[in-house]
Amino acid sequence: MSLPHLIDRAAAVAAVLAELDVRRNDPVLIMLPDGPGFAECFTGALHHYALPLPISPLLSAPHLTAT
């Protein structure tokens, strides 16, 4: 993936976050495997000034809800 492509995709993710009313410093959970989609979402959250929170897509529902 080229840097210009990543910047364009990150801007698109940031636009979606704005439509979803995600605000500055709001956490954004990213549950994707490593790859272009993860990079786009992580960078898009940063572009939107949100807080990207990556977690493993291999976690099961009980692990995600455990407190």
Short mmCIF file of N, CA, C and O in Angstrom, two decimals:
data_model
loop_
_atom_site.label_atom_id
_atom_site.label_comp_id
_atom_site.label_asym_id
_atom_site.label_seq_id
_atom_site.Cartn_x
_atom_site.Cartn_y
_atom_site.Cartn_z
N MET A 1 0.85 -1.17 0.00
CA MET A 1 0.00 0.00 0.00
C MET A 1 0.90 1.23 0.00
O MET A 1 1.84 1.32 0.78
N SER A 2 0.59 2.16 -0.86
CA SER A 2 1.37 3.39 -0.92
C SER A 2 0.89 4.36 0.16
O SER A 2 -0.23 4.27 0.67
N LEU A 3 1.77 5.28 0.53
CA LEU A 3 1.41 6.27 1.53
C LEU A 3 0.23 7.13 1.09
O LEU A 3 -0.69 7.35 1.90
N PRO A 4 0.17 7.60 -0.15
CA PRO A 4 -1.01 8.38 -0.56
C PRO A 4 -2.31 7.57 -0.44
O PRO A 4 -3.35 8.12 -0.04
N HIS A 5 -2.25 6.28 -0.76
CA HIS A 5 -3.45 5.43 -0.63
C HIS A 5 -3.85 5.30 0.84
O HIS A 5 -5.03 5.40 1.18
N LEU A 6 -2.87 5.09 1.72
CA LEU A 6 -3.16 5.00 3.15
C LEU A 6 -3.78 6.30 3.66
O LEU A 6 -4.75 6.27 4.42
N ILE A 7 -3.25 7.41 3.24
CA ILE A 7 -3.79 8.71 3.67
C ILE A 7 -5.23 8.87 3.21
O ILE A 7 -6.10 9.31 3.97
N ASP A 8 -5.52 8.50 1.97
CA ASP A 8 -6.90 8.59 1.44
C ASP A 8 -7.84 7.69 2.22
O ASP A 8 -8.95 8.08 2.59
N ARG A 9 -7.43 6.45 2.47
CA ARG A 9 -8.28 5.50 3.19
C ARG A 9 -8.47 5.93 4.65
O ARG A 9 -9.55 5.80 5.20
N ALA A 10 -7.41 6.46 5.26
CA ALA A 10 -7.53 6.93 6.64
C ALA A 10 -8.50 8.11 6.72
O ALA A 10 -9.29 8.21 7.67
N ALA A 11 -8.47 8.98 5.73
CA ALA A 11 -9.42 10.10 5.70
C ALA A 11 -10.85 9.59 5.56
O ALA A 11 -11.78 10.14 6.17
N ALA A 12 -11.04 8.52 4.78
CA ALA A 12 -12.37 7.94 4.64
C ALA A 12 -12.85 7.33 5.95
O ALA A 12 -14.01 7.49 6.34
N VAL A 13 -11.95 6.66 6.67
CA VAL A 13 -12.31 6.11 7.99
C VAL A 13 -12.64 7.24 8.95
O VAL A 13 -13.63 7.18 9.69
N ALA A 14 -11.85 8.30 8.93
CA ALA A 14 -12.11 9.45 9.81
C ALA A 14 -13.47 10.07 9.50
O ALA A 14 -14.19 10.48 10.42
N ALA A 15 -13.85 10.11 8.24
CA ALA A 15 -15.16 10.65 7.86
C ALA A 15 -16.29 9.78 8.42
O ALA A 15 -17.30 10.30 8.91
N VAL A 16 -16.11 8.47 8.38
CA VAL A 16 -17.12 7.57 8.95
C VAL A 16 -17.21 7.76 10.46
O VAL A 16 -18.30 7.80 11.02
N LEU A 17 -16.07 7.91 11.11
CA LEU A 17 -16.09 8.14 12.55
C LEU A 17 -16.83 9.44 12.88
O LEU A 17 -17.58 9.51 13.86
N ALA A 18 -16.64 10.45 12.06
CA ALA A 18 -17.36 11.71 12.26
C ALA A 18 -18.86 11.51 12.10
O ALA A 18 -19.66 12.04 12.89
N GLU A 19 -19.26 10.73 11.10
CA GLU A 19 -20.69 10.44 10.90
C GLU A 19 -21.27 9.67 12.07
O GLU A 19 -22.46 9.82 12.39
N LEU A 20 -20.45 8.86 12.72
CA LEU A 20 -20.90 8.08 13.88
C LEU A 20 -20.81 8.89 15.18
O LEU A 20 -21.03 8.36 16.26
N ASP A 21 -20.46 10.15 15.07
CA ASP A 21 -20.35 11.07 16.21
C ASP A 21 -19.27 10.66 17.20
O ASP A 21 -19.40 10.89 18.40
N VAL A 22 -18.21 10.05 16.69
CA VAL A 22 -17.04 9.77 17.53
C VAL A 22 -16.33 11.11 17.72
O VAL A 22 -16.12 11.85 16.78
N ARG A 23 -15.99 11.38 18.97
CA ARG A 23 -15.39 12.68 19.29
C ARG A 23 -13.91 12.54 19.64
O ARG A 23 -13.41 11.44 19.82
N ARG A 24 -13.25 13.67 19.77
CA ARG A 24 -11.84 13.70 20.13
C ARG A 24 -11.61 12.90 21.41
O ARG A 24 -12.36 13.03 22.38
N ASN A 25 -10.60 12.05 21.39
CA ASN A 25 -10.20 11.20 22.51
C ASN A 25 -11.18 10.08 22.85
O ASN A 25 -10.98 9.39 23.84
N ASP A 26 -12.23 9.90 22.06
CA ASP A 26 -13.11 8.75 22.26
C ASP A 26 -12.35 7.48 21.88
O ASP A 26 -11.62 7.47 20.88
N PRO A 27 -12.52 6.39 22.63
CA PRO A 27 -11.87 5.14 22.24
C PRO A 27 -12.56 4.51 21.04
O PRO A 27 -13.78 4.56 20.91
N VAL A 28 -11.76 3.96 20.16
CA VAL A 28 -12.26 3.25 18.98
C VAL A 28 -11.65 1.86 18.99
O VAL A 28 -10.43 1.71 18.83
N LEU A 29 -12.47 0.85 19.22
CA LEU A 29 -12.00 -0.52 19.28
C LEU A 29 -11.75 -1.04 17.87
O LEU A 29 -12.62 -0.96 17.01
N ILE A 30 -10.55 -1.55 17.64
CA ILE A 30 -10.19 -2.09 16.33
C ILE A 30 -9.86 -3.57 16.52
O ILE A 30 -8.86 -3.92 17.14
N MET A 31 -10.72 -4.41 15.97
CA MET A 31 -10.56 -5.86 16.12
C MET A 31 -10.35 -6.47 14.75
O MET A 31 -11.23 -7.14 14.21
N LEU A 32 -9.20 -6.20 14.16
CA LEU A 32 -8.86 -6.67 12.82
C LEU A 32 -7.49 -7.34 12.85
O LEU A 32 -6.63 -6.96 13.65
N PRO A 33 -7.26 -8.30 11.96
CA PRO A 33 -5.91 -8.86 11.85
C PRO A 33 -4.96 -7.83 11.24
O PRO A 33 -5.39 -6.84 10.64
N ASP A 34 -3.67 -8.07 11.43
CA ASP A 34 -2.67 -7.20 10.81
C ASP A 34 -2.90 -7.16 9.30
O ASP A 34 -3.23 -8.17 8.70
N GLY A 35 -2.74 -6.00 8.73
CA GLY A 35 -2.89 -5.87 7.29
C GLY A 35 -3.34 -4.48 6.92
O GLY A 35 -3.43 -3.58 7.78
N PRO A 36 -3.64 -4.27 5.65
CA PRO A 36 -4.03 -2.94 5.18
C PRO A 36 -5.27 -2.38 5.89
O PRO A 36 -5.30 -1.20 6.23
N GLY A 37 -6.27 -3.21 6.13
CA GLY A 37 -7.48 -2.73 6.80
C GLY A 37 -7.20 -2.23 8.19
O GLY A 37 -7.73 -1.21 8.63
N PHE A 38 -6.34 -2.95 8.91
CA PHE A 38 -5.96 -2.51 10.25
C PHE A 38 -5.24 -1.17 10.19
O PHE A 38 -5.53 -0.25 10.95
N ALA A 39 -4.28 -1.06 9.27
CA ALA A 39 -3.52 0.19 9.13
C ALA A 39 -4.43 1.36 8.80
O ALA A 39 -4.28 2.46 9.34
N GLU A 40 -5.40 1.13 7.92
CA GLU A 40 -6.34 2.19 7.54
C GLU A 40 -7.18 2.63 8.73
O GLU A 40 -7.37 3.83 8.96
N CYS A 41 -7.69 1.67 9.49
CA CYS A 41 -8.54 2.00 10.63
C CYS A 41 -7.76 2.68 11.75
O CYS A 41 -8.23 3.65 12.34
N PHE A 42 -6.58 2.15 12.04
CA PHE A 42 -5.76 2.74 13.10
C PHE A 42 -5.38 4.18 12.75
O PHE A 42 -5.55 5.10 13.55
N THR A 43 -4.90 4.36 11.52
CA THR A 43 -4.49 5.69 11.07
C THR A 43 -5.70 6.62 10.96
O THR A 43 -5.61 7.81 11.28
N GLY A 44 -6.84 6.10 10.54
CA GLY A 44 -8.05 6.90 10.46
C GLY A 44 -8.51 7.39 11.81
O GLY A 44 -8.94 8.54 11.96
N ALA A 45 -8.41 6.53 12.83
CA ALA A 45 -8.77 6.95 14.18
C ALA A 45 -7.83 8.06 14.66
O ALA A 45 -8.28 9.06 15.24
N LEU A 46 -6.54 7.91 14.39
CA LEU A 46 -5.60 8.96 14.76
C LEU A 46 -5.90 10.26 14.01
O LEU A 46 -5.84 11.35 14.59
N HIS A 47 -6.22 10.13 12.74
CA HIS A 47 -6.54 11.30 11.91
C HIS A 47 -7.75 12.05 12.47
O HIS A 47 -7.84 13.27 12.37
N HIS A 48 -8.66 11.30 13.08
CA HIS A 48 -9.88 11.89 13.66
C HIS A 48 -9.66 12.33 15.11
O HIS A 48 -10.57 12.80 15.75
N TYR A 49 -8.45 12.17 15.62
CA TYR A 49 -8.09 12.48 17.00
C TYR A 49 -8.83 11.61 18.01
O TYR A 49 -9.06 12.01 19.15
N ALA A 50 -9.20 10.40 17.58
CA ALA A 50 -9.78 9.43 18.49
C ALA A 50 -8.64 8.55 19.03
O ALA A 50 -7.50 8.65 18.58
N LEU A 51 -8.98 7.70 19.97
CA LEU A 51 -7.98 6.83 20.59
C LEU A 51 -8.15 5.41 20.06
O LEU A 51 -9.07 4.70 20.47
N PRO A 52 -7.28 4.96 19.14
CA PRO A 52 -7.42 3.61 18.61
C PRO A 52 -7.02 2.58 19.66
O PRO A 52 -5.99 2.71 20.31
N LEU A 53 -7.87 1.57 19.85
CA LEU A 53 -7.61 0.50 20.81
C LEU A 53 -7.59 -0.84 20.06
O LEU A 53 -8.64 -1.47 19.90
N PRO A 54 -6.43 -1.27 19.60
CA PRO A 54 -6.38 -2.55 18.89
C PRO A 54 -6.46 -3.72 19.86
O PRO A 54 -5.83 -3.69 20.93
N ILE A 55 -7.26 -4.72 19.51
CA ILE A 55 -7.31 -5.96 20.27
C ILE A 55 -7.26 -7.11 19.28
O ILE A 55 -7.59 -6.96 18.10
N SER A 56 -6.88 -8.25 19.76
CA SER A 56 -6.73 -9.42 18.90
C SER A 56 -8.08 -9.89 18.37
O SER A 56 -9.03 -10.05 19.14
N PRO A 57 -8.17 -10.15 17.07
CA PRO A 57 -9.41 -10.70 16.52
C PRO A 57 -9.61 -12.16 16.92
O PRO A 57 -10.65 -12.74 16.66
N LEU A 58 -8.62 -12.75 17.56
CA LEU A 58 -8.71 -14.15 17.98
C LEU A 58 -9.38 -14.31 19.35
O LEU A 58 -9.66 -15.43 19.77
N LEU A 59 -9.64 -13.19 20.03
CA LEU A 59 -10.29 -13.27 21.34
C LEU A 59 -11.74 -13.71 21.18
O LEU A 59 -12.43 -13.28 20.26
N SER A 60 -12.19 -14.52 22.10
CA SER A 60 -13.58 -14.97 22.08
C SER A 60 -14.46 -14.00 22.86
O SER A 60 -13.96 -13.16 23.63
N ALA A 61 -15.74 -14.11 22.69
CA ALA A 61 -16.70 -13.24 23.38
C ALA A 61 -16.51 -13.28 24.89
O ALA A 61 -16.52 -12.21 25.53
N PRO A 62 -16.33 -14.45 25.53
CA PRO A 62 -16.12 -14.44 26.98
C PRO A 62 -14.89 -13.65 27.42
O PRO A 62 -14.91 -12.99 28.45
N HIS A 63 -13.83 -13.70 26.60
CA HIS A 63 -12.63 -12.92 26.94
C HIS A 63 -12.90 -11.43 26.82
O HIS A 63 -12.34 -10.63 27.57
N LEU A 64 -13.71 -11.03 25.87
CA LEU A 64 -13.99 -9.61 25.67
C LEU A 64 -14.90 -9.05 26.75
O LEU A 64 -14.82 -7.87 27.08
N THR A 65 -15.75 -9.87 27.32
CA THR A 65 -16.71 -9.38 28.31
C THR A 65 -16.23 -9.59 29.74
O THR A 65 -16.87 -9.11 30.67
N ALA A 66 -15.12 -10.30 29.94
CA ALA A 66 -14.61 -10.54 31.29
C ALA A 66 -14.15 -9.23 31.91
O ALA A 66 -13.56 -8.38 31.25
N THR A 67 -14.44 -9.09 33.18
CA THR A 67 -14.00 -7.87 33.88
C THR A 67 -13.10 -8.19 35.03
O THR A 67 -13.03 -9.25 35.53
#
